[in-house]
Amino acid sequence: NDVVVDTNFSASDFTTMHLFRDITFLTTDTLKRVRLDDPDPLAVKVDDCGEFICTGQYNVIIKDEDGSLIGNSTGGTIRGEAPESTIESDCTPKADWNALVCESKDYAQLVFESLDSDKFERLFTPIYVINEEIGFNNKLNTQRDHHWNHFYTSMRRLSRFNSVVKLGYKYEVKTGATWPSALRYRWNGNISDADEVMIYQSFDTPKKVGVKRNGKIVKALGFDSSSREPIKVEDIPSDEKECGTHRYDRATQAITFVMKGTDCDLKIYLQSAIEVSLRLDLPLNDFWSDTGATTFISRMAAVLGINPARIVVTDIREGSTIVDFFITEDDDPEEDGQDEPDPANQPENGEEDVVTKDGSVKIRTDELQSLKTSLITKAEKGEVAEKFGSPVLDMSVAVV
């Protein structure tokens, strides 16, 4: 049963990506070149993998860069195959290796995890990573219980997931449960600066969803002044996309963001915010010719005395002119001089909340309530109408 390349049977959660080239075999028996182990079926129990199999071994990637491992002239990707997953058109099952052999080398491992303080206790599995265009559906389990409490397992499982993805496509990442309030997304393995995928993720909360790249806030996409429509991530040319390029759609409560490049490390997090719908006595054409989304943000920020980066316009529509927007919490490290904690350096004991600093939730909520009161007062006094040169017909304001 000896083989040249075998996976670790006990690696239930994760196997790092491996690259092979210039391989010379002393035997011509291709059956003994590769074998990918299946997950341990005995681990499907409450004190190990839970209700279904651990999925780390289904998401193994072995890249053959020149064909010397697979035995062809072009190379490709050898990867795991989960029983419930669908198979892309460029992949062929190879039963002797217990693997899929794919023509493309454009595969990568996407890793994401909860940053909440209950990341070892609260389960929100299964997770599905889906792309219907290429027939991709990957069911993921959270990590195995590796801790012990004297003679018993700890019943603590880290909410971290790794999924095979094919580069250059858009994936929906979904759960039937409630997402954590903050997640970290990153790559594992060999990624070039041009490699990318798009992620679509919906939430069941009206809170604004924000993005930070290496601890710094990434500004959401705005509106196209020519088409007067929101700029979609999908419409941006690949060479203009960056790690963290994103749009949040308030109507669907979903965010679409880009994972791109070697050092792409993102935090996707829920933000407390003021949600405002402002109706101005102004024809929509006049609004676009005189104001537009960018000028609206600048003027509203001037009225409230806040950084324009805190205002995110989500919709502009007729009736006369209705502008829907968020005023986000003041959490920019560049403003307060504090760096975002590095999730990789946080203790894995579930005791420390890496989402917010101690006491910051109440402080930020108080600040938003105060800002809400200020906006209502300024609208009643006519300061908003004066700034925009048109009366305010009505306005709804709520902290979410």
CSV table of C-alpha atoms in Angstrom, one decimal:
chain,number,residue,atom,x,y,z
A,1,ASN,CA,0.0,0.0,0.0
A,2,ASP,CA,3.0,2.3,-0.2
A,3,VAL,CA,2.6,5.5,-2.3
A,4,VAL,CA,4.8,8.4,-3.1
A,5,VAL,CA,2.5,11.2,-2.0
A,6,ASP,CA,0.1,10.5,0.8
A,7,THR,CA,-1.9,12.8,3.0
A,8,ASN,CA,-1.9,12.7,6.8
A,9,PHE,CA,-4.8,10.7,8.0
A,10,SER,CA,-5.0,12.6,11.3
A,11,ALA,CA,-5.0,16.1,9.7
A,12,SER,CA,-8.8,16.4,10.0
A,13,ASP,CA,-8.9,20.2,9.7
A,14,PHE,CA,-6.3,21.4,7.2
A,15,THR,CA,-3.5,20.4,4.9
A,16,THR,CA,-1.4,23.1,3.4
A,17,MET,CA,-1.1,23.4,-0.4
A,18,HIS,CA,1.8,21.5,-2.0
A,19,LEU,CA,3.6,22.2,-5.3
A,20,PHE,CA,5.5,19.6,-7.3
A,21,ARG,CA,7.8,19.8,-10.3
A,22,ASP,CA,10.7,17.8,-11.9
A,23,ILE,CA,9.6,14.5,-10.3
A,24,THR,CA,11.4,11.3,-11.5
A,25,PHE,CA,9.8,8.0,-10.6
A,26,LEU,CA,11.7,4.7,-10.2
A,27,THR,CA,8.6,2.8,-11.0
A,28,THR,CA,6.1,3.1,-13.8
A,29,ASP,CA,3.2,2.1,-11.6
A,30,THR,CA,1.0,5.2,-11.6
A,31,LEU,CA,-1.4,3.7,-9.1
A,32,LYS,CA,1.2,4.3,-6.4
A,33,ARG,CA,1.9,7.9,-7.1
A,34,VAL,CA,-0.8,9.6,-5.0
A,35,ARG,CA,-3.4,8.7,-2.4
A,36,LEU,CA,-5.6,11.2,-0.6
A,37,ASP,CA,-7.0,9.8,2.6
A,38,ASP,CA,-10.7,10.1,3.5
A,39,PRO,CA,-11.6,11.7,6.8
A,40,ASP,CA,-12.0,9.5,9.8
A,41,PRO,CA,-15.6,8.3,9.9
A,42,LEU,CA,-15.3,7.4,13.6
A,43,ALA,CA,-14.8,11.1,14.4
A,44,VAL,CA,-18.5,11.8,13.6
A,45,LYS,CA,-19.5,12.2,17.2
A,46,VAL,CA,-20.3,15.1,19.5
A,47,ASP,CA,-16.8,15.2,21.1
A,48,ASP,CA,-14.9,15.3,17.8
A,49,CYS,CA,-16.3,16.5,14.5
A,50,GLY,CA,-20.0,16.8,15.6
A,51,GLU,CA,-22.9,15.7,13.4
A,52,PHE,CA,-21.0,15.2,10.2
A,53,ILE,CA,-17.6,14.5,8.9
A,54,CYS,CA,-14.7,16.9,9.3
A,55,THR,CA,-14.0,18.4,5.9
A,56,GLY,CA,-10.3,19.4,6.0
A,57,GLN,CA,-9.1,16.3,4.0
A,58,TYR,CA,-11.7,17.0,1.3
A,59,ASN,CA,-10.0,20.4,0.6
A,60,VAL,CA,-6.5,19.2,-0.1
A,61,ILE,CA,-4.7,20.8,-3.0
A,62,ILE,CA,-1.6,19.3,-4.7
A,63,LYS,CA,-0.4,21.3,-7.7
A,64,ASP,CA,1.7,19.6,-10.4
A,65,GLU,CA,3.4,22.4,-12.2
A,66,ASP,CA,4.9,20.4,-15.1
A,67,GLY,CA,3.0,17.1,-15.4
A,68,SER,CA,5.7,15.0,-13.8
A,69,LEU,CA,3.5,13.9,-10.9
A,70,ILE,CA,0.2,13.4,-12.8
A,71,GLY,CA,1.9,11.9,-15.8
A,72,ASN,CA,1.0,14.3,-18.6
A,73,SER,CA,2.6,17.2,-20.4
A,74,THR,CA,0.7,20.1,-18.9
A,75,GLY,CA,0.4,19.4,-15.2
A,76,GLY,CA,-2.8,20.3,-13.2
A,77,THR,CA,-4.3,20.1,-9.8
A,78,ILE,CA,-4.9,17.1,-7.6
A,79,ARG,CA,-7.6,17.8,-5.0
A,80,GLY,CA,-10.0,16.1,-2.6
A,81,GLU,CA,-13.5,15.1,-3.5
A,82,ALA,CA,-16.3,15.3,-0.9
A,83,PRO,CA,-19.2,12.9,-1.4
A,84,GLU,CA,-21.8,15.6,-1.4
A,85,SER,CA,-19.9,18.1,-3.6
A,86,THR,CA,-20.4,18.7,-7.3
A,87,ILE,CA,-17.5,18.3,-9.8
A,88,GLU,CA,-16.3,21.0,-12.1
A,89,SER,CA,-16.1,20.3,-15.8
A,90,ASP,CA,-12.3,20.4,-16.0
A,91,CYS,CA,-11.9,17.8,-13.2
A,92,THR,CA,-12.0,14.0,-13.5
A,93,PRO,CA,-12.4,11.5,-10.7
A,94,LYS,CA,-9.4,9.2,-10.3
A,95,ALA,CA,-10.6,6.4,-8.1
A,96,ASP,CA,-7.1,4.8,-7.6
A,97,TRP,CA,-5.8,8.0,-6.0
A,98,ASN,CA,-9.1,8.8,-4.2
A,99,ALA,CA,-8.9,12.3,-5.8
A,100,LEU,CA,-10.0,14.6,-8.5
A,101,VAL,CA,-7.4,15.4,-11.2
A,102,CYS,CA,-8.2,18.9,-12.7
A,103,GLU,CA,-6.7,20.3,-15.9
A,104,SER,CA,-6.4,23.8,-14.4
A,105,LYS,CA,-3.8,24.9,-12.0
A,106,ASP,CA,-5.9,27.9,-11.0
A,107,TYR,CA,-7.0,26.5,-7.6
A,108,ALA,CA,-6.4,27.9,-4.2
A,109,GLN,CA,-7.3,27.5,-0.5
A,110,LEU,CA,-9.5,30.2,0.9
A,111,VAL,CA,-9.5,30.3,4.8
A,112,PHE,CA,-12.1,32.1,6.8
A,113,GLU,CA,-12.9,32.1,10.5
A,114,SER,CA,-14.9,33.8,13.3
A,115,LEU,CA,-13.3,36.6,15.3
A,116,ASP,CA,-16.1,36.6,17.9
A,117,SER,CA,-15.3,35.8,21.6
A,118,ASP,CA,-17.5,32.7,21.3
A,119,LYS,CA,-15.6,31.3,18.3
A,120,PHE,CA,-14.8,28.0,20.2
A,121,GLU,CA,-18.4,27.5,21.5
A,122,ARG,CA,-21.0,28.7,19.0
A,123,LEU,CA,-21.4,26.6,15.9
A,124,PHE,CA,-22.9,27.9,12.7
A,125,THR,CA,-22.2,25.0,10.4
A,126,PRO,CA,-22.6,23.7,7.8
A,127,ILE,CA,-21.1,26.3,5.6
A,128,TYR,CA,-21.6,26.1,1.8
A,129,VAL,CA,-19.3,27.7,-0.8
A,130,ILE,CA,-21.2,27.8,-4.1
A,131,ASN,CA,-20.7,28.8,-7.7
A,132,GLU,CA,-23.5,27.5,-9.9
A,133,GLU,CA,-21.7,28.7,-13.1
A,134,ILE,CA,-19.0,26.1,-12.8
A,135,GLY,CA,-21.0,23.6,-10.8
A,136,PHE,CA,-19.2,24.1,-7.5
A,137,ASN,CA,-20.8,23.3,-4.2
A,138,ASN,CA,-18.5,22.7,-1.2
A,139,LYS,CA,-20.0,21.8,2.2
A,140,LEU,CA,-17.7,22.7,5.1
A,141,ASN,CA,-17.6,21.7,8.8
A,142,THR,CA,-15.9,23.6,11.6
A,143,GLN,CA,-12.7,22.3,13.0
A,144,ARG,CA,-12.4,19.3,15.2
A,145,ASP,CA,-12.3,19.3,19.0
A,146,HIS,CA,-8.6,19.0,19.8
A,147,HIS,CA,-8.7,20.1,23.5
A,148,TRP,CA,-9.0,18.0,26.7
A,149,ASN,CA,-10.5,18.8,30.1
A,150,HIS,CA,-8.9,16.1,32.3
A,151,PHE,CA,-10.4,12.8,31.0
A,152,TYR,CA,-13.0,14.5,28.7
A,153,THR,CA,-12.8,16.4,25.5
A,154,SER,CA,-13.4,20.1,26.0
A,155,MET,CA,-16.4,20.5,23.6
A,156,ARG,CA,-14.6,23.5,22.1
A,157,ARG,CA,-14.2,23.6,18.3
A,158,LEU,CA,-12.6,26.6,16.5
A,159,SER,CA,-14.9,28.1,13.9
A,160,ARG,CA,-12.3,28.2,11.1
A,161,PHE,CA,-12.9,26.8,7.6
A,162,ASN,CA,-10.8,26.2,4.5
A,163,SER,CA,-12.3,25.7,1.1
A,164,VAL,CA,-10.9,24.8,-2.3
A,165,VAL,CA,-11.8,27.6,-4.8
A,166,LYS,CA,-11.1,28.0,-8.5
A,167,LEU,CA,-9.6,31.4,-9.1
A,168,GLY,CA,-11.3,34.0,-11.2
A,169,TYR,CA,-14.9,33.2,-10.1
A,170,LYS,CA,-17.5,34.6,-7.7
A,171,TYR,CA,-18.7,32.4,-4.8
A,172,GLU,CA,-21.6,32.7,-2.4
A,173,VAL,CA,-20.6,31.7,1.1
A,174,LYS,CA,-23.7,30.9,3.1
A,175,THR,CA,-24.9,29.4,6.3
A,176,GLY,CA,-28.4,28.5,7.7
A,177,ALA,CA,-27.4,30.0,11.0
A,178,THR,CA,-26.4,33.5,12.1
A,179,TRP,CA,-23.0,34.7,11.0
A,180,PRO,CA,-20.5,36.0,13.6
A,181,SER,CA,-20.3,39.8,14.0
A,182,ALA,CA,-16.7,39.6,12.5
A,183,LEU,CA,-14.9,37.2,10.2
A,184,ARG,CA,-11.4,37.1,8.9
A,185,TYR,CA,-10.7,36.0,5.3
A,186,ARG,CA,-7.2,35.1,4.0
A,187,TRP,CA,-5.4,32.8,1.5
A,188,ASN,CA,-3.3,29.8,2.2
A,189,GLY,CA,-0.5,28.8,-0.1
A,190,ASN,CA,0.8,29.9,-3.5
A,191,ILE,CA,-1.1,33.0,-4.7
A,192,SER,CA,0.1,35.7,-7.2
A,193,ASP,CA,-0.7,39.4,-7.0
A,194,ALA,CA,-3.2,39.0,-9.9
A,195,ASP,CA,-5.1,36.0,-8.4
A,196,GLU,CA,-8.6,36.8,-7.2
A,197,VAL,CA,-12.1,35.6,-6.3
A,198,MET,CA,-15.2,37.5,-5.4
A,199,ILE,CA,-17.2,36.6,-2.3
A,200,TYR,CA,-20.9,37.2,-1.9
A,201,GLN,CA,-22.2,36.9,1.7
A,202,SER,CA,-25.6,37.9,3.1
A,203,PHE,CA,-26.5,38.7,6.7
A,204,ASP,CA,-29.7,38.5,8.7
A,205,THR,CA,-29.2,41.9,10.3
A,206,PRO,CA,-29.8,45.5,9.2
A,207,LYS,CA,-26.4,46.6,10.5
A,208,LYS,CA,-24.0,48.0,8.0
A,209,VAL,CA,-21.2,45.5,6.9
A,210,GLY,CA,-17.7,47.0,6.8
A,211,VAL,CA,-14.4,45.8,5.5
A,212,LYS,CA,-10.9,46.3,6.9
A,213,ARG,CA,-7.7,45.4,5.1
A,214,ASN,CA,-4.7,44.8,7.4
A,215,GLY,CA,-6.5,46.8,10.1
A,216,LYS,CA,-7.5,49.8,7.9
A,217,ILE,CA,-11.0,50.6,6.7
A,218,VAL,CA,-11.6,50.0,3.0
A,219,LYS,CA,-14.0,52.5,1.5
A,220,ALA,CA,-17.1,51.0,-0.2
A,221,LEU,CA,-17.8,51.6,-3.8
A,222,GLY,CA,-19.9,54.6,-4.6
A,223,PHE,CA,-22.1,55.7,-7.5
A,224,ASP,CA,-21.4,56.2,-11.2
A,225,SER,CA,-22.3,59.8,-12.0
A,226,SER,CA,-22.8,59.0,-15.7
A,227,SER,CA,-25.2,56.0,-15.3
A,228,ARG,CA,-26.4,57.3,-11.8
A,229,GLU,CA,-26.3,53.7,-10.7
A,230,PRO,CA,-24.3,52.0,-7.9
A,231,ILE,CA,-20.9,50.8,-9.0
A,232,LYS,CA,-20.9,47.0,-8.9
A,233,VAL,CA,-17.8,44.9,-8.0
A,234,GLU,CA,-18.5,42.7,-11.0
A,235,ASP,CA,-18.3,45.6,-13.4
A,236,ILE,CA,-14.8,46.7,-12.4
A,237,PRO,CA,-12.0,45.5,-14.6
A,238,SER,CA,-9.7,42.9,-13.0
A,239,ASP,CA,-6.6,45.1,-13.1
A,240,GLU,CA,-8.5,47.8,-11.2
A,241,LYS,CA,-9.8,45.6,-8.4
A,242,GLU,CA,-7.9,45.5,-5.1
A,243,CYS,CA,-8.0,43.3,-2.0
A,244,GLY,CA,-11.1,44.5,-0.1
A,245,THR,CA,-12.9,46.2,-3.0
A,246,HIS,CA,-16.6,45.9,-2.0
A,247,ARG,CA,-20.2,47.0,-2.2
A,248,TYR,CA,-22.8,46.5,0.5
A,249,ASP,CA,-26.4,46.2,-0.8
A,250,ARG,CA,-28.8,47.3,1.9
A,251,ALA,CA,-31.8,45.8,0.1
A,252,THR,CA,-30.4,42.3,0.3
A,253,GLN,CA,-28.3,42.9,3.4
A,254,ALA,CA,-25.4,41.3,1.5
A,255,ILE,CA,-21.8,42.3,0.7
A,256,THR,CA,-19.7,41.4,-2.3
A,257,PHE,CA,-16.0,41.8,-1.9
A,258,VAL,CA,-12.7,40.9,-3.6
A,259,MET,CA,-10.0,38.6,-2.3
A,260,LYS,CA,-7.0,39.4,-4.4
A,261,GLY,CA,-3.2,39.1,-4.1
A,262,THR,CA,-0.6,37.5,-1.9
A,263,ASP,CA,-1.1,39.6,1.2
A,264,CYS,CA,-4.9,39.9,1.1
A,265,ASP,CA,-6.1,39.6,4.7
A,266,LEU,CA,-9.6,41.0,5.3
A,267,LYS,CA,-11.9,41.6,8.3
A,268,ILE,CA,-15.6,41.5,7.4
A,269,TYR,CA,-17.6,42.9,10.3
A,270,LEU,CA,-20.9,44.3,11.4
A,271,GLN,CA,-21.0,48.0,12.2
A,272,SER,CA,-23.4,49.9,14.4
A,273,ALA,CA,-24.7,52.8,12.3
A,274,ILE,CA,-27.4,55.4,11.9
A,275,GLU,CA,-29.6,54.5,9.0
A,276,VAL,CA,-31.2,57.6,7.3
A,277,SER,CA,-33.7,58.1,4.6
A,278,LEU,CA,-33.8,61.7,3.5
A,279,ARG,CA,-36.3,63.2,1.1
A,280,LEU,CA,-35.5,66.5,-0.5
A,281,ASP,CA,-37.8,68.8,-2.4
A,282,LEU,CA,-35.6,68.6,-5.4
A,283,PRO,CA,-36.1,66.9,-8.9
A,284,LEU,CA,-33.8,63.9,-9.3
A,285,ASN,CA,-32.2,65.3,-12.4
A,286,ASP,CA,-31.4,68.5,-10.5
A,287,PHE,CA,-29.9,66.5,-7.7
A,288,TRP,CA,-27.5,64.7,-10.0
A,289,SER,CA,-26.6,67.8,-12.0
A,290,ASP,CA,-26.0,69.9,-8.9
A,291,THR,CA,-25.1,67.5,-6.1
A,292,GLY,CA,-24.5,63.8,-6.9
A,293,ALA,CA,-23.5,61.2,-4.4
A,294,THR,CA,-20.0,62.5,-3.7
A,295,THR,CA,-21.1,66.1,-3.1
A,296,PHE,CA,-24.0,64.9,-1.0
A,297,ILE,CA,-21.6,63.1,1.3
A,298,SER,CA,-19.4,66.1,1.7
A,299,ARG,CA,-22.3,68.4,2.5
A,300,MET,CA,-23.9,66.0,5.0
A,301,ALA,CA,-20.5,65.5,6.7
A,302,ALA,CA,-20.1,69.3,7.0
A,303,VAL,CA,-23.5,69.6,8.6
A,304,LEU,CA,-22.7,67.0,11.2
A,305,GLY,CA,-19.0,67.9,11.6
A,306,ILE,CA,-17.8,64.3,10.9
A,307,ASN,CA,-15.4,62.6,8.6
A,308,PRO,CA,-17.0,62.1,5.2
A,309,ALA,CA,-15.7,58.5,5.2
A,310,ARG,CA,-18.3,57.6,7.8
A,311,ILE,CA,-21.2,58.3,5.4
A,312,VAL,CA,-22.1,55.5,2.9
A,313,VAL,CA,-24.9,56.2,0.4
A,314,THR,CA,-26.9,53.0,-0.4
A,315,ASP,CA,-29.6,54.3,-2.7
A,316,ILE,CA,-30.7,57.4,-4.6
A,317,ARG,CA,-34.1,57.4,-6.2
A,318,GLU,CA,-36.9,59.6,-7.4
A,319,GLY,CA,-39.7,61.0,-5.2
A,320,SER,CA,-38.7,64.0,-5.3
A,321,THR,CA,-35.1,63.0,-4.4
A,322,ILE,CA,-34.7,60.3,-1.8
A,323,VAL,CA,-31.3,59.5,-0.5
A,324,ASP,CA,-30.7,56.4,1.8
A,325,PHE,CA,-27.5,56.3,3.6
A,326,PHE,CA,-25.6,55.1,6.7
A,327,ILE,CA,-23.6,57.1,9.2
A,328,THR,CA,-21.2,54.5,10.5
A,329,GLU,CA,-19.6,54.2,14.0
A,330,ASP,CA,-16.3,56.1,14.4
A,331,ASP,CA,-13.9,53.2,14.3
A,332,ASP,CA,-11.2,54.3,12.0
A,333,PRO,CA,-7.8,53.5,13.4
A,334,GLU,CA,-6.3,56.3,11.3
A,335,GLU,CA,-8.4,58.8,13.2
A,336,ASP,CA,-8.0,57.6,16.8
A,337,GLY,CA,-4.4,56.4,16.3
A,338,GLN,CA,-5.1,52.9,17.5
A,339,ASP,CA,-4.2,49.9,15.4
A,340,GLU,CA,-6.6,47.1,14.8
A,341,PRO,CA,-5.7,43.9,16.8
A,342,ASP,CA,-4.0,41.3,14.7
A,343,PRO,CA,-6.4,38.3,14.7
A,344,ALA,CA,-3.4,35.9,14.3
A,345,ASN,CA,-2.0,37.1,17.6
A,346,GLN,CA,-5.1,36.8,19.6
A,347,PRO,CA,-5.4,34.1,22.4
A,348,GLU,CA,-7.5,31.1,21.3
A,349,ASN,CA,-9.2,30.8,24.7
A,350,GLY,CA,-12.4,32.5,23.9
A,351,GLU,CA,-11.9,34.9,26.8
A,352,GLU,CA,-10.9,38.0,24.8
A,353,ASP,CA,-13.3,39.8,22.4
A,354,VAL,CA,-11.3,40.7,19.3
A,355,VAL,CA,-14.2,42.4,17.7
A,356,THR,CA,-14.4,45.4,20.0
A,357,LYS,CA,-12.2,46.8,22.8
A,358,ASP,CA,-13.6,46.7,26.3
A,359,GLY,CA,-16.3,49.3,26.7
A,360,SER,CA,-16.2,50.4,23.1
A,361,VAL,CA,-19.7,49.1,22.2
A,362,LYS,CA,-21.4,51.4,24.7
A,363,ILE,CA,-19.2,54.3,23.8
A,364,ARG,CA,-19.9,54.0,20.1
A,365,THR,CA,-23.7,53.5,20.6
A,366,ASP,CA,-23.8,56.6,22.8
A,367,GLU,CA,-22.0,58.6,20.1
A,368,LEU,CA,-24.4,57.4,17.4
A,369,GLN,CA,-27.4,58.3,19.6
A,370,SER,CA,-25.9,61.8,20.1
A,371,LEU,CA,-25.3,62.1,16.4
A,372,LYS,CA,-28.8,61.0,15.6
A,373,THR,CA,-30.2,63.7,17.9
A,374,SER,CA,-27.9,66.3,16.3
A,375,LEU,CA,-29.1,65.4,12.8
A,376,ILE,CA,-32.8,65.6,13.8
A,377,THR,CA,-32.2,69.0,15.5
A,378,LYS,CA,-30.3,70.4,12.5
A,379,ALA,CA,-33.0,69.3,10.1
A,380,GLU,CA,-35.7,70.9,12.3
A,381,LYS,CA,-33.8,74.1,12.4
A,382,GLY,CA,-33.4,74.2,8.6
A,383,GLU,CA,-29.6,73.7,8.6
A,384,VAL,CA,-29.8,70.6,6.4
A,385,ALA,CA,-32.1,72.4,3.9
A,386,GLU,CA,-29.8,75.4,3.8
A,387,LYS,CA,-26.8,73.2,3.1
A,388,PHE,CA,-28.5,71.4,0.2
A,389,GLY,CA,-30.5,74.4,-1.1
A,390,SER,CA,-33.8,72.7,-0.9
A,391,PRO,CA,-36.4,71.9,1.8
A,392,VAL,CA,-36.4,68.6,3.6
A,393,LEU,CA,-39.8,67.0,3.0
A,394,ASP,CA,-39.3,64.2,5.5
A,395,MET,CA,-36.6,62.1,7.1
A,396,SER,CA,-36.4,58.8,9.0
A,397,VAL,CA,-33.5,58.2,11.3
A,398,ALA,CA,-32.7,55.0,13.3
A,399,VAL,CA,-29.7,53.5,15.1
A,400,VAL,CA,-29.2,50.0,13.9
